[in-house]
Amino acid sequence: MNRFFLRILSVLALLLLPLTANAAPVDEYPNGPITAVCTYSVGSQTDVQARICAMPAEKYFGQPIVILNKAGAGGLTGWNWFMDRGSRDGLTMTVYNLPNFIAQSIVKKNAKYSIRTLEPLANFAADPVVLFVSKDSPFNSVSDLVEFAKKNPGKVTLNGSGLFVGHHIALLLLAKEANVKLTYVPEKGGSDSLQSVMAGKVMGSFNNLSIAMRALDKIKVLGIADLQRHEFIPDVPTFIEQGYKTLDDATTNFRGYALPVGVDKAIVEKAAQQAYKMFNDPLVIENLKKTGVPYRILDRQAMLDIFAKREAILKDLLKPFVED
């Protein structure tokens, strides 16, 4: 009997050996190339910025960071893959998008991720949501649009890049605070949203500032959902300035790197320190500026706080949409 159990223990030890052999102690981390799973397609803003941030990886990590695209279902396909297939040795990261992944984790019953399954390392971009209309629109302020909506329930059509992204959430926040009915039209992406506004298919769009910057001569930006005005459009007031307090920076599209929960905490902390330094590298900053997307470098603690605050807001707002 004793020999039997000894043999079982020996087999188990052999089975476990490959798992422990590949796990590097923190002073040796990383002991191989790092894969960063991007849940959006090649050439998307998230993909381009994630690649820019990885350019000096060997300088800070001693290993390259390779971007692996797993696009589909607004990020759900890739984040689920990351949770199922990503290693827990610190060598598989993902690129998070707020508030998208948090909203999906609340609404989608098949989402395998949440703020409790990701360890944010550092943030590299913060693209705020704006509300814009065509140049010939009768609306010249957020209040103009709201007043029309009060008199014409459901007649105001505003688009955005898909369901349960920052654009959709911004519309829900405005509709709730102003007590009006707005009709949301989900599009395939930011460019499609902009074209639909230009073609008169919808009255306006909740979209990222980076999208609005492409056509400032053809649109009117009525408001920016952020804590303060942005240097790109300094004459555009915030929603807060116009009396809509809930449209702060809760819908801002934050992007950064994260590890899965289960990675050794010492490795998480080391990776967070190095990622923060890497994102602040002059080469990264220079190239992020060239994308035209607002960048904002934030450390791990700042993102932990933002994760928690965003989830608290979205849990209440998205209750009517939670899948059974």
PDB file of C-alpha atoms in Angstrom:
ATOM      1  CA  MET A   1       0.000   0.000   0.000  1.00  0.00           C
ATOM      2  CA  ASN A   2       2.796   2.405   0.892  1.00  0.00           C
ATOM      3  CA  ARG A   3       4.583   1.605  -2.357  1.00  0.00           C
ATOM      4  CA  PHE A   4       1.369   2.308  -4.260  1.00  0.00           C
ATOM      5  CA  PHE A   5       0.993   5.753  -2.747  1.00  0.00           C
ATOM      6  CA  LEU A   6       4.667   6.501  -3.308  1.00  0.00           C
ATOM      7  CA  ARG A   7       4.245   5.649  -6.988  1.00  0.00           C
ATOM      8  CA  ILE A   8       1.175   7.926  -7.213  1.00  0.00           C
ATOM      9  CA  LEU A   9       3.099  10.763  -5.582  1.00  0.00           C
ATOM     10  CA  SER A  10       5.985  10.253  -7.987  1.00  0.00           C
ATOM     11  CA  VAL A  11       3.671  10.442 -11.010  1.00  0.00           C
ATOM     12  CA  LEU A  12       2.035  13.603  -9.653  1.00  0.00           C
ATOM     13  CA  ALA A  13       5.438  15.152  -9.094  1.00  0.00           C
ATOM     14  CA  LEU A  14       6.393  14.449 -12.703  1.00  0.00           C
ATOM     15  CA  LEU A  15       3.121  15.931 -13.954  1.00  0.00           C
ATOM     16  CA  LEU A  16       3.658  19.089 -11.961  1.00  0.00           C
ATOM     17  CA  LEU A  17       7.303  19.483 -12.936  1.00  0.00           C
ATOM     18  CA  PRO A  18       6.717  21.297 -16.276  1.00  0.00           C
ATOM     19  CA  LEU A  19       4.465  23.825 -14.537  1.00  0.00           C
ATOM     20  CA  THR A  20       7.021  24.723 -11.902  1.00  0.00           C
ATOM     21  CA  ALA A  21      10.021  24.527 -14.215  1.00  0.00           C
ATOM     22  CA  ASN A  22       8.664  27.335 -16.412  1.00  0.00           C
ATOM     23  CA  ALA A  23       7.787  29.611 -13.513  1.00  0.00           C
ATOM     24  CA  ALA A  24      10.633  32.073 -12.945  1.00  0.00           C
ATOM     25  CA  PRO A  25      11.367  33.619  -9.557  1.00  0.00           C
ATOM     26  CA  VAL A  26      10.734  37.345  -9.476  1.00  0.00           C
ATOM     27  CA  ASP A  27      14.412  38.254  -9.855  1.00  0.00           C
ATOM     28  CA  GLU A  28      14.525  36.246 -13.115  1.00  0.00           C
ATOM     29  CA  TYR A  29      11.218  37.553 -14.462  1.00  0.00           C
ATOM     30  CA  PRO A  30      10.584  37.574 -17.350  1.00  0.00           C
ATOM     31  CA  ASN A  31      12.419  34.450 -18.461  1.00  0.00           C
ATOM     32  CA  GLY A  32      11.022  34.561 -21.994  1.00  0.00           C
ATOM     33  CA  PRO A  33       9.118  36.746 -24.495  1.00  0.00           C
ATOM     34  CA  ILE A  34       5.854  38.264 -23.254  1.00  0.00           C
ATOM     35  CA  THR A  35       2.615  37.946 -25.227  1.00  0.00           C
ATOM     36  CA  ALA A  36       0.085  40.780 -24.930  1.00  0.00           C
ATOM     37  CA  VAL A  37      -3.387  39.763 -26.114  1.00  0.00           C
ATOM     38  CA  CYS A  38      -5.166  42.591 -27.936  1.00  0.00           C
ATOM     39  CA  THR A  39      -8.889  41.892 -28.194  1.00  0.00           C
ATOM     40  CA  TYR A  40      -9.344  44.184 -31.191  1.00  0.00           C
ATOM     41  CA  SER A  41      -8.217  43.878 -34.805  1.00  0.00           C
ATOM     42  CA  VAL A  42      -4.852  44.785 -36.305  1.00  0.00           C
ATOM     43  CA  GLY A  43      -4.813  48.497 -37.119  1.00  0.00           C
ATOM     44  CA  SER A  44      -7.419  49.465 -34.519  1.00  0.00           C
ATOM     45  CA  GLN A  45      -6.537  52.319 -32.175  1.00  0.00           C
ATOM     46  CA  THR A  46      -6.063  49.876 -29.316  1.00  0.00           C
ATOM     47  CA  ASP A  47      -3.781  47.682 -31.413  1.00  0.00           C
ATOM     48  CA  VAL A  48      -1.673  50.559 -32.756  1.00  0.00           C
ATOM     49  CA  GLN A  49      -1.162  52.104 -29.330  1.00  0.00           C
ATOM     50  CA  ALA A  50      -0.413  48.754 -27.685  1.00  0.00           C
ATOM     51  CA  ARG A  51       2.292  48.113 -30.294  1.00  0.00           C
ATOM     52  CA  ILE A  52       3.791  51.563 -29.790  1.00  0.00           C
ATOM     53  CA  CYS A  53       4.000  50.953 -26.053  1.00  0.00           C
ATOM     54  CA  ALA A  54       5.774  47.634 -26.634  1.00  0.00           C
ATOM     55  CA  MET A  55       8.481  49.143 -28.841  1.00  0.00           C
ATOM     56  CA  PRO A  56      11.089  49.589 -26.057  1.00  0.00           C
ATOM     57  CA  ALA A  57      10.060  46.427 -24.139  1.00  0.00           C
ATOM     58  CA  GLU A  58      13.530  44.877 -24.150  1.00  0.00           C
ATOM     59  CA  LYS A  59      14.931  48.019 -22.532  1.00  0.00           C
ATOM     60  CA  TYR A  60      12.571  47.668 -19.560  1.00  0.00           C
ATOM     61  CA  PHE A  61      11.682  43.965 -19.403  1.00  0.00           C
ATOM     62  CA  GLY A  62      14.770  42.442 -20.999  1.00  0.00           C
ATOM     63  CA  GLN A  63      12.423  40.585 -23.350  1.00  0.00           C
ATOM     64  CA  PRO A  64      10.211  41.593 -26.295  1.00  0.00           C
ATOM     65  CA  ILE A  65       6.459  42.045 -25.936  1.00  0.00           C
ATOM     66  CA  VAL A  66       4.593  40.491 -28.871  1.00  0.00           C
ATOM     67  CA  ILE A  67       1.037  41.627 -29.610  1.00  0.00           C
ATOM     68  CA  LEU A  68      -1.400  38.777 -30.324  1.00  0.00           C
ATOM     69  CA  ASN A  69      -4.732  39.862 -31.830  1.00  0.00           C
ATOM     70  CA  LYS A  70      -7.846  37.933 -30.790  1.00  0.00           C
ATOM     71  CA  ALA A  71     -10.680  40.108 -32.082  1.00  0.00           C
ATOM     72  CA  GLY A  72     -14.418  39.508 -31.957  1.00  0.00           C
ATOM     73  CA  ALA A  73     -17.638  40.356 -30.098  1.00  0.00           C
ATOM     74  CA  GLY A  74     -16.373  43.750 -28.983  1.00  0.00           C
ATOM     75  CA  GLY A  75     -13.464  42.225 -27.082  1.00  0.00           C
ATOM     76  CA  LEU A  76     -15.332  39.336 -25.447  1.00  0.00           C
ATOM     77  CA  THR A  77     -13.719  36.689 -27.671  1.00  0.00           C
ATOM     78  CA  GLY A  78     -10.186  37.771 -26.837  1.00  0.00           C
ATOM     79  CA  TRP A  79     -10.676  38.384 -23.120  1.00  0.00           C
ATOM     80  CA  ASN A  80     -12.364  35.004 -22.698  1.00  0.00           C
ATOM     81  CA  TRP A  81      -9.460  33.397 -24.572  1.00  0.00           C
ATOM     82  CA  PHE A  82      -7.036  35.236 -22.313  1.00  0.00           C
ATOM     83  CA  MET A  83      -8.740  33.953 -19.166  1.00  0.00           C
ATOM     84  CA  ASP A  84      -8.916  30.380 -20.504  1.00  0.00           C
ATOM     85  CA  ARG A  85      -5.552  30.120 -22.237  1.00  0.00           C
ATOM     86  CA  GLY A  86      -3.330  32.817 -20.775  1.00  0.00           C
ATOM     87  CA  SER A  87      -0.462  31.556 -18.608  1.00  0.00           C
ATOM     88  CA  ARG A  88      -0.145  32.538 -14.959  1.00  0.00           C
ATOM     89  CA  ASP A  89       3.621  33.043 -15.063  1.00  0.00           C
ATOM     90  CA  GLY A  90       3.516  36.705 -16.044  1.00  0.00           C
ATOM     91  CA  LEU A  91       4.343  35.974 -19.675  1.00  0.00           C
ATOM     92  CA  THR A  92       0.775  36.495 -20.961  1.00  0.00           C
ATOM     93  CA  MET A  93      -0.700  39.972 -20.631  1.00  0.00           C
ATOM     94  CA  THR A  94      -3.778  41.555 -22.142  1.00  0.00           C
ATOM     95  CA  VAL A  95      -4.689  45.041 -23.290  1.00  0.00           C
ATOM     96  CA  TYR A  96      -7.713  46.256 -21.332  1.00  0.00           C
ATOM     97  CA  ASN A  97     -10.299  48.781 -22.497  1.00  0.00           C
ATOM     98  CA  LEU A  98     -12.470  50.650 -20.032  1.00  0.00           C
ATOM     99  CA  PRO A  99     -15.389  50.819 -19.684  1.00  0.00           C
ATOM    100  CA  ASN A 100     -15.918  48.129 -22.347  1.00  0.00           C
ATOM    101  CA  PHE A 101     -14.625  45.076 -20.491  1.00  0.00           C
ATOM    102  CA  ILE A 102     -16.332  46.052 -17.229  1.00  0.00           C
ATOM    103  CA  ALA A 103     -19.692  46.625 -18.940  1.00  0.00           C
ATOM    104  CA  GLN A 104     -19.428  43.283 -20.747  1.00  0.00           C
ATOM    105  CA  SER A 105     -18.547  41.489 -17.515  1.00  0.00           C
ATOM    106  CA  ILE A 106     -21.755  42.856 -15.987  1.00  0.00           C
ATOM    107  CA  VAL A 107     -24.108  42.322 -18.924  1.00  0.00           C
ATOM    108  CA  LYS A 108     -22.807  39.209 -20.685  1.00  0.00           C
ATOM    109  CA  LYS A 109     -23.386  35.938 -18.839  1.00  0.00           C
ATOM    110  CA  ASN A 110     -20.671  34.228 -20.902  1.00  0.00           C
ATOM    111  CA  ALA A 111     -17.982  36.778 -19.990  1.00  0.00           C
ATOM    112  CA  LYS A 112     -15.252  35.009 -18.022  1.00  0.00           C
ATOM    113  CA  TYR A 113     -13.568  38.209 -16.870  1.00  0.00           C
ATOM    114  CA  SER A 114     -14.189  41.111 -14.509  1.00  0.00           C
ATOM    115  CA  ILE A 115     -12.195  43.541 -12.393  1.00  0.00           C
ATOM    116  CA  ARG A 116     -11.607  40.594 -10.048  1.00  0.00           C
ATOM    117  CA  THR A 117      -9.833  38.532 -12.710  1.00  0.00           C
ATOM    118  CA  LEU A 118      -7.452  41.196 -14.023  1.00  0.00           C
ATOM    119  CA  GLU A 119      -4.413  42.820 -12.429  1.00  0.00           C
ATOM    120  CA  PRO A 120      -3.938  46.230 -14.095  1.00  0.00           C
ATOM    121  CA  LEU A 121      -0.279  47.148 -14.560  1.00  0.00           C
ATOM    122  CA  ALA A 122      -0.300  50.634 -16.071  1.00  0.00           C
ATOM    123  CA  ASN A 123      -2.420  52.787 -18.366  1.00  0.00           C
ATOM    124  CA  PHE A 124      -1.277  54.468 -21.579  1.00  0.00           C
ATOM    125  CA  ALA A 125      -4.355  56.180 -23.088  1.00  0.00           C
ATOM    126  CA  ALA A 126      -7.480  58.003 -21.998  1.00  0.00           C
ATOM    127  CA  ASP A 127      -9.719  58.978 -24.917  1.00  0.00           C
ATOM    128  CA  PRO A 128     -12.743  60.904 -23.598  1.00  0.00           C
ATOM    129  CA  VAL A 129     -16.227  60.679 -25.082  1.00  0.00           C
ATOM    130  CA  VAL A 130     -17.699  63.706 -26.834  1.00  0.00           C
ATOM    131  CA  LEU A 131     -21.135  64.454 -28.269  1.00  0.00           C
ATOM    132  CA  PHE A 132     -21.097  65.881 -31.784  1.00  0.00           C
ATOM    133  CA  VAL A 133     -23.621  66.760 -34.490  1.00  0.00           C
ATOM    134  CA  SER A 134     -23.267  67.829 -38.113  1.00  0.00           C
ATOM    135  CA  LYS A 135     -22.333  71.420 -38.927  1.00  0.00           C
ATOM    136  CA  ASP A 136     -25.863  72.200 -40.149  1.00  0.00           C
ATOM    137  CA  SER A 137     -27.601  70.750 -37.071  1.00  0.00           C
ATOM    138  CA  PRO A 138     -29.988  73.103 -35.217  1.00  0.00           C
ATOM    139  CA  PHE A 139     -28.409  71.938 -31.932  1.00  0.00           C
ATOM    140  CA  ASN A 140     -25.708  74.243 -30.577  1.00  0.00           C
ATOM    141  CA  SER A 141     -25.491  72.905 -27.047  1.00  0.00           C
ATOM    142  CA  VAL A 142     -26.327  69.803 -25.046  1.00  0.00           C
ATOM    143  CA  SER A 143     -29.349  71.622 -23.619  1.00  0.00           C
ATOM    144  CA  ASP A 144     -30.666  72.298 -27.136  1.00  0.00           C
ATOM    145  CA  LEU A 145     -30.616  68.575 -27.840  1.00  0.00           C
ATOM    146  CA  VAL A 146     -32.163  67.711 -24.467  1.00  0.00           C
ATOM    147  CA  GLU A 147     -35.005  70.216 -24.903  1.00  0.00           C
ATOM    148  CA  PHE A 148     -35.835  68.756 -28.318  1.00  0.00           C
ATOM    149  CA  ALA A 149     -35.790  65.255 -26.836  1.00  0.00           C
ATOM    150  CA  LYS A 150     -38.227  66.269 -24.097  1.00  0.00           C
ATOM    151  CA  LYS A 151     -40.704  67.496 -26.693  1.00  0.00           C
ATOM    152  CA  ASN A 152     -40.035  64.569 -29.053  1.00  0.00           C
ATOM    153  CA  PRO A 153     -39.452  61.401 -26.969  1.00  0.00           C
ATOM    154  CA  GLY A 154     -37.328  58.849 -28.811  1.00  0.00           C
ATOM    155  CA  LYS A 155     -36.901  61.049 -31.879  1.00  0.00           C
ATOM    156  CA  VAL A 156     -33.305  62.018 -31.109  1.00  0.00           C
ATOM    157  CA  THR A 157     -31.063  59.383 -32.707  1.00  0.00           C
ATOM    158  CA  LEU A 158     -27.457  59.182 -31.578  1.00  0.00           C
ATOM    159  CA  ASN A 159     -24.977  56.532 -32.650  1.00  0.00           C
ATOM    160  CA  GLY A 160     -21.782  55.067 -31.238  1.00  0.00           C
ATOM    161  CA  SER A 161     -19.331  52.225 -31.762  1.00  0.00           C
ATOM    162  CA  GLY A 162     -21.358  49.243 -30.589  1.00  0.00           C
ATOM    163  CA  LEU A 163     -23.320  48.215 -27.523  1.00  0.00           C
ATOM    164  CA  PHE A 164     -22.135  48.658 -23.939  1.00  0.00           C
ATOM    165  CA  VAL A 165     -19.091  50.692 -24.904  1.00  0.00           C
ATOM    166  CA  GLY A 166     -18.359  54.158 -23.521  1.00  0.00           C
ATOM    167  CA  HIS A 167     -20.508  55.797 -26.198  1.00  0.00           C
ATOM    168  CA  HIS A 168     -23.592  53.750 -25.319  1.00  0.00           C
ATOM    169  CA  ILE A 169     -22.987  54.307 -21.610  1.00  0.00           C
ATOM    170  CA  ALA A 170     -22.690  58.076 -22.133  1.00  0.00           C
ATOM    171  CA  LEU A 171     -26.109  58.093 -23.827  1.00  0.00           C
ATOM    172  CA  LEU A 172     -27.627  56.107 -20.969  1.00  0.00           C
ATOM    173  CA  LEU A 173     -26.160  58.515 -18.422  1.00  0.00           C
ATOM    174  CA  LEU A 174     -27.486  61.584 -20.265  1.00  0.00           C
ATOM    175  CA  ALA A 175     -30.927  60.033 -20.766  1.00  0.00           C
ATOM    176  CA  LYS A 176     -31.138  59.158 -17.074  1.00  0.00           C
ATOM    177  CA  GLU A 177     -29.935  62.501 -15.721  1.00  0.00           C
ATOM    178  CA  ALA A 178     -31.965  64.628 -18.149  1.00  0.00           C
ATOM    179  CA  ASN A 179     -34.973  62.290 -17.869  1.00  0.00           C
ATOM    180  CA  VAL A 180     -35.395  62.001 -21.628  1.00  0.00           C
ATOM    181  CA  LYS A 181     -35.769  59.145 -24.095  1.00  0.00           C
ATOM    182  CA  LEU A 182     -32.908  58.925 -26.589  1.00  0.00           C
ATOM    183  CA  THR A 183     -32.537  56.334 -29.346  1.00  0.00           C
ATOM    184  CA  TYR A 184     -29.129  54.679 -29.587  1.00  0.00           C
ATOM    185  CA  VAL A 185     -27.893  53.347 -32.926  1.00  0.00           C
ATOM    186  CA  PRO A 186     -24.888  50.989 -32.600  1.00  0.00           C
ATOM    187  CA  GLU A 187     -22.377  51.123 -35.452  1.00  0.00           C
ATOM    188  CA  LYS A 188     -19.435  48.894 -36.373  1.00  0.00           C
ATOM    189  CA  GLY A 189     -16.834  51.487 -35.427  1.00  0.00           C
ATOM    190  CA  GLY A 190     -15.909  55.125 -34.989  1.00  0.00           C
ATOM    191  CA  SER A 191     -15.443  55.836 -38.695  1.00  0.00           C
ATOM    192  CA  ASP A 192     -18.858  54.361 -39.518  1.00  0.00           C
ATOM    193  CA  SER A 193     -20.420  56.459 -36.770  1.00  0.00           C
ATOM    194  CA  LEU A 194     -18.866  59.639 -38.134  1.00  0.00           C
ATOM    195  CA  GLN A 195     -20.004  58.870 -41.687  1.00  0.00           C
ATOM    196  CA  SER A 196     -23.580  58.249 -40.545  1.00  0.00           C
ATOM    197  CA  VAL A 197     -23.682  61.679 -38.909  1.00  0.00           C
ATOM    198  CA  MET A 198     -22.263  63.309 -42.048  1.00  0.00           C
ATOM    199  CA  ALA A 199     -24.839  61.510 -44.197  1.00  0.00           C
ATOM    200  CA  GLY A 200     -27.721  62.578 -41.970  1.00  0.00           C
ATOM    201  CA  LYS A 201     -28.646  59.034 -40.998  1.00  0.00           C
ATOM    202  CA  VAL A 202     -28.606  60.008 -37.314  1.00  0.00           C
ATOM    203  CA  MET A 203     -28.806  63.351 -35.513  1.00  0.00           C
ATOM    204  CA  GLY A 204     -25.501  63.009 -33.736  1.00  0.00           C
ATOM    205  CA  SER A 205     -22.940  60.766 -32.158  1.00  0.00           C
ATOM    206  CA  PHE A 206     -21.425  59.925 -28.828  1.00  0.00           C
ATOM    207  CA  ASN A 207     -17.888  59.034 -29.780  1.00  0.00           C
ATOM    208  CA  ASN A 208     -14.256  59.333 -28.831  1.00  0.00           C
ATOM    209  CA  LEU A 209     -12.481  62.664 -29.066  1.00  0.00           C
ATOM    210  CA  SER A 210      -9.970  61.080 -31.454  1.00  0.00           C
ATOM    211  CA  ILE A 211     -12.802  60.355 -33.918  1.00  0.00           C
ATOM    212  CA  ALA A 212     -14.206  63.879 -33.669  1.00  0.00           C
ATOM    213  CA  MET A 213     -10.749  65.342 -34.361  1.00  0.00           C
ATOM    214  CA  ARG A 214     -10.894  63.886 -37.892  1.00  0.00           C
ATOM    215  CA  ALA A 215     -13.729  66.185 -38.966  1.00  0.00           C
ATOM    216  CA  LEU A 216     -13.811  69.303 -36.803  1.00  0.00           C
ATOM    217  CA  ASP A 217     -14.510  71.417 -39.904  1.00  0.00           C
ATOM    218  CA  LYS A 218     -17.667  69.404 -40.650  1.00  0.00           C
ATOM    219  CA  ILE A 219     -19.168  68.826 -37.187  1.00  0.00           C
ATOM    220  CA  LYS A 220     -20.083  70.698 -34.022  1.00  0.00           C
ATOM    221  CA  VAL A 221     -18.868  69.212 -30.758  1.00  0.00           C
ATOM    222  CA  LEU A 222     -21.490  70.032 -28.122  1.00  0.00           C
ATOM    223  CA  GLY A 223     -19.789  68.670 -25.030  1.00  0.00           C
ATOM    224  CA  ILE A 224     -16.950  66.569 -23.674  1.00  0.00           C
ATOM    225  CA  ALA A 225     -17.507  63.950 -20.955  1.00  0.00           C
ATOM    226  CA  ASP A 226     -14.465  64.619 -18.814  1.00  0.00           C
ATOM    227  CA  LEU A 227     -13.458  66.396 -15.621  1.00  0.00           C
ATOM    228  CA  GLN A 228     -12.030  69.346 -17.531  1.00  0.00           C
ATOM    229  CA  ARG A 229     -11.811  70.742 -21.038  1.00  0.00           C
ATOM    230  CA  HIS A 230      -9.300  69.155 -23.364  1.00  0.00           C
ATOM    231  CA  GLU A 231      -6.379  70.917 -25.013  1.00  0.00           C
ATOM    232  CA  PHE A 232      -7.443  69.472 -28.391  1.00  0.00           C
ATOM    233  CA  ILE A 233     -10.780  71.365 -28.262  1.00  0.00           C
ATOM    234  CA  PRO A 234     -10.381  74.031 -25.546  1.00  0.00           C
ATOM    235  CA  ASP A 235     -13.519  75.947 -26.580  1.00  0.00           C
ATOM    236  CA  VAL A 236     -15.829  72.964 -26.015  1.00  0.00           C
ATOM    237  CA  PRO A 237     -17.342  72.915 -22.507  1.00  0.00           C
ATOM    238  CA  THR A 238     -17.605  69.772 -20.444  1.00  0.00           C
ATOM    239  CA  PHE A 239     -20.975  68.208 -19.717  1.00  0.00           C
ATOM    240  CA  ILE A 240     -20.379  69.127 -16.079  1.00  0.00           C
ATOM    241  CA  GLU A 241     -20.066  72.802 -17.019  1.00  0.00           C
ATOM    242  CA  GLN A 242     -23.395  72.492 -18.823  1.00  0.00           C
ATOM    243  CA  GLY A 243     -25.111  71.061 -15.751  1.00  0.00           C
ATOM    244  CA  TYR A 244     -24.893  67.295 -16.422  1.00  0.00           C
ATOM    245  CA  LYS A 245     -22.895  66.040 -13.443  1.00  0.00           C
ATOM    246  CA  THR A 246     -22.926  62.293 -14.136  1.00  0.00           C
ATOM    247  CA  LEU A 247     -21.100  62.681 -17.442  1.00  0.00           C
ATOM    248  CA  ASP A 248     -17.676  63.110 -15.881  1.00  0.00           C
ATOM    249  CA  ASP A 249     -14.855  60.803 -17.026  1.00  0.00           C
ATOM    250  CA  ALA A 250     -16.794  57.574 -16.331  1.00  0.00           C
ATOM    251  CA  THR A 251     -17.062  56.857 -20.064  1.00  0.00           C
ATOM    252  CA  THR A 252     -13.468  57.723 -20.969  1.00  0.00           C
ATOM    253  CA  ASN A 253     -11.805  54.936 -22.937  1.00  0.00           C
ATOM    254  CA  PHE A 254      -8.842  53.963 -20.751  1.00  0.00           C
ATOM    255  CA  ARG A 255      -6.338  51.521 -22.272  1.00  0.00           C
ATOM    256  CA  GLY A 256      -3.420  49.701 -20.709  1.00  0.00           C
ATOM    257  CA  TYR A 257      -1.743  46.381 -19.948  1.00  0.00           C
ATOM    258  CA  ALA A 258      -2.928  43.828 -17.392  1.00  0.00           C
ATOM    259  CA  LEU A 259      -2.024  40.368 -16.091  1.00  0.00           C
ATOM    260  CA  PRO A 260      -4.526  37.696 -15.042  1.00  0.00           C
ATOM    261  CA  VAL A 261      -5.244  37.094 -11.380  1.00  0.00           C
ATOM    262  CA  GLY A 262      -3.182  34.114 -10.248  1.00  0.00           C
ATOM    263  CA  VAL A 263       0.212  35.514 -11.201  1.00  0.00           C
ATOM    264  CA  ASP A 264       2.599  35.801  -8.258  1.00  0.00           C
ATOM    265  CA  LYS A 265       2.049  39.188  -6.611  1.00  0.00           C
ATOM    266  CA  ALA A 266       5.767  39.977  -6.641  1.00  0.00           C
ATOM    267  CA  ILE A 267       5.799  39.476 -10.414  1.00  0.00           C
ATOM    268  CA  VAL A 268       2.672  41.624 -10.793  1.00  0.00           C
ATOM    269  CA  GLU A 269       4.326  44.455  -8.887  1.00  0.00           C
ATOM    270  CA  LYS A 270       7.559  44.171 -10.865  1.00  0.00           C
ATOM    271  CA  ALA A 271       5.695  44.093 -14.178  1.00  0.00           C
ATOM    272  CA  ALA A 272       3.611  47.096 -13.091  1.00  0.00           C
ATOM    273  CA  GLN A 273       6.709  49.138 -12.266  1.00  0.00           C
ATOM    274  CA  GLN A 274       8.389  48.291 -15.558  1.00  0.00           C
ATOM    275  CA  ALA A 275       5.251  48.892 -17.649  1.00  0.00           C
ATOM    276  CA  TYR A 276       4.789  52.333 -16.065  1.00  0.00           C
ATOM    277  CA  LYS A 277       8.411  53.227 -16.865  1.00  0.00           C
ATOM    278  CA  MET A 278       8.062  51.848 -20.393  1.00  0.00           C
ATOM    279  CA  PHE A 279       4.919  53.877 -21.124  1.00  0.00           C
ATOM    280  CA  ASN A 280       6.785  57.003 -19.994  1.00  0.00           C
ATOM    281  CA  ASP A 281       9.671  56.335 -22.360  1.00  0.00           C
ATOM    282  CA  PRO A 282      10.253  59.362 -24.678  1.00  0.00           C
ATOM    283  CA  LEU A 283      10.002  57.100 -27.738  1.00  0.00           C
ATOM    284  CA  VAL A 284       6.579  55.839 -26.611  1.00  0.00           C
ATOM    285  CA  ILE A 285       5.294  59.333 -25.756  1.00  0.00           C
ATOM    286  CA  GLU A 286       6.458  60.727 -29.091  1.00  0.00           C
ATOM    287  CA  ASN A 287       4.710  58.017 -31.070  1.00  0.00           C
ATOM    288  CA  LEU A 288       1.538  58.056 -28.967  1.00  0.00           C
ATOM    289  CA  LYS A 289       1.215  61.759 -29.747  1.00  0.00           C
ATOM    290  CA  LYS A 290       1.387  60.959 -33.461  1.00  0.00           C
ATOM    291  CA  THR A 291      -1.709  58.719 -33.220  1.00  0.00           C
ATOM    292  CA  GLY A 292      -3.842  61.743 -32.346  1.00  0.00           C
ATOM    293  CA  VAL A 293      -5.359  59.799 -29.442  1.00  0.00           C
ATOM    294  CA  PRO A 294      -5.046  61.445 -26.029  1.00  0.00           C
ATOM    295  CA  TYR A 295      -2.537  59.545 -23.916  1.00  0.00           C
ATOM    296  CA  ARG A 296      -2.535  59.416 -20.119  1.00  0.00           C
ATOM    297  CA  ILE A 297       0.084  57.412 -18.249  1.00  0.00           C
ATOM    298  CA  LEU A 298      -1.258  56.113 -14.939  1.00  0.00           C
ATOM    299  CA  ASP A 299       0.232  53.617 -12.495  1.00  0.00           C
ATOM    300  CA  ARG A 300      -1.226  50.393 -11.104  1.00  0.00           C
ATOM    301  CA  GLN A 301      -2.802  51.919  -7.987  1.00  0.00           C
ATOM    302  CA  ALA A 302      -4.557  54.620  -9.981  1.00  0.00           C
ATOM    303  CA  MET A 303      -6.045  51.972 -12.270  1.00  0.00           C
ATOM    304  CA  LEU A 304      -7.146  49.749  -9.386  1.00  0.00           C
ATOM    305  CA  ASP A 305      -9.108  52.728  -8.065  1.00  0.00           C
ATOM    306  CA  ILE A 306     -10.578  53.517 -11.490  1.00  0.00           C
ATOM    307  CA  PHE A 307     -11.564  49.857 -12.055  1.00  0.00           C
ATOM    308  CA  ALA A 308     -13.518  49.814  -8.776  1.00  0.00           C
ATOM    309  CA  LYS A 309     -15.219  53.175  -9.332  1.00  0.00           C
ATOM    310  CA  ARG A 310     -16.259  52.324 -12.884  1.00  0.00           C
ATOM    311  CA  GLU A 311     -17.785  49.005 -11.887  1.00  0.00           C
ATOM    312  CA  ALA A 312     -19.831  50.637  -9.121  1.00  0.00           C
ATOM    313  CA  ILE A 313     -21.306  53.129 -11.611  1.00  0.00           C
ATOM    314  CA  LEU A 314     -21.993  50.553 -14.319  1.00  0.00           C
ATOM    315  CA  LYS A 315     -23.594  47.924 -12.088  1.00  0.00           C
ATOM    316  CA  ASP A 316     -26.475  50.261 -11.325  1.00  0.00           C
ATOM    317  CA  LEU A 317     -26.765  51.785 -14.802  1.00  0.00           C
ATOM    318  CA  LEU A 318     -26.742  48.448 -16.672  1.00  0.00           C
ATOM    319  CA  LYS A 319     -29.167  46.481 -14.479  1.00  0.00           C
ATOM    320  CA  PRO A 320     -31.913  46.546 -17.167  1.00  0.00           C
ATOM    321  CA  PHE A 321     -29.552  44.939 -19.702  1.00  0.00           C
ATOM    322  CA  VAL A 322     -28.153  42.059 -17.660  1.00  0.00           C
ATOM    323  CA  GLU A 323     -28.700  38.763 -19.484  1.00  0.00           C
ATOM    324  CA  ASP A 324     -30.773  36.103 -17.722  1.00  0.00           C
TER     325      ASP A 324
END
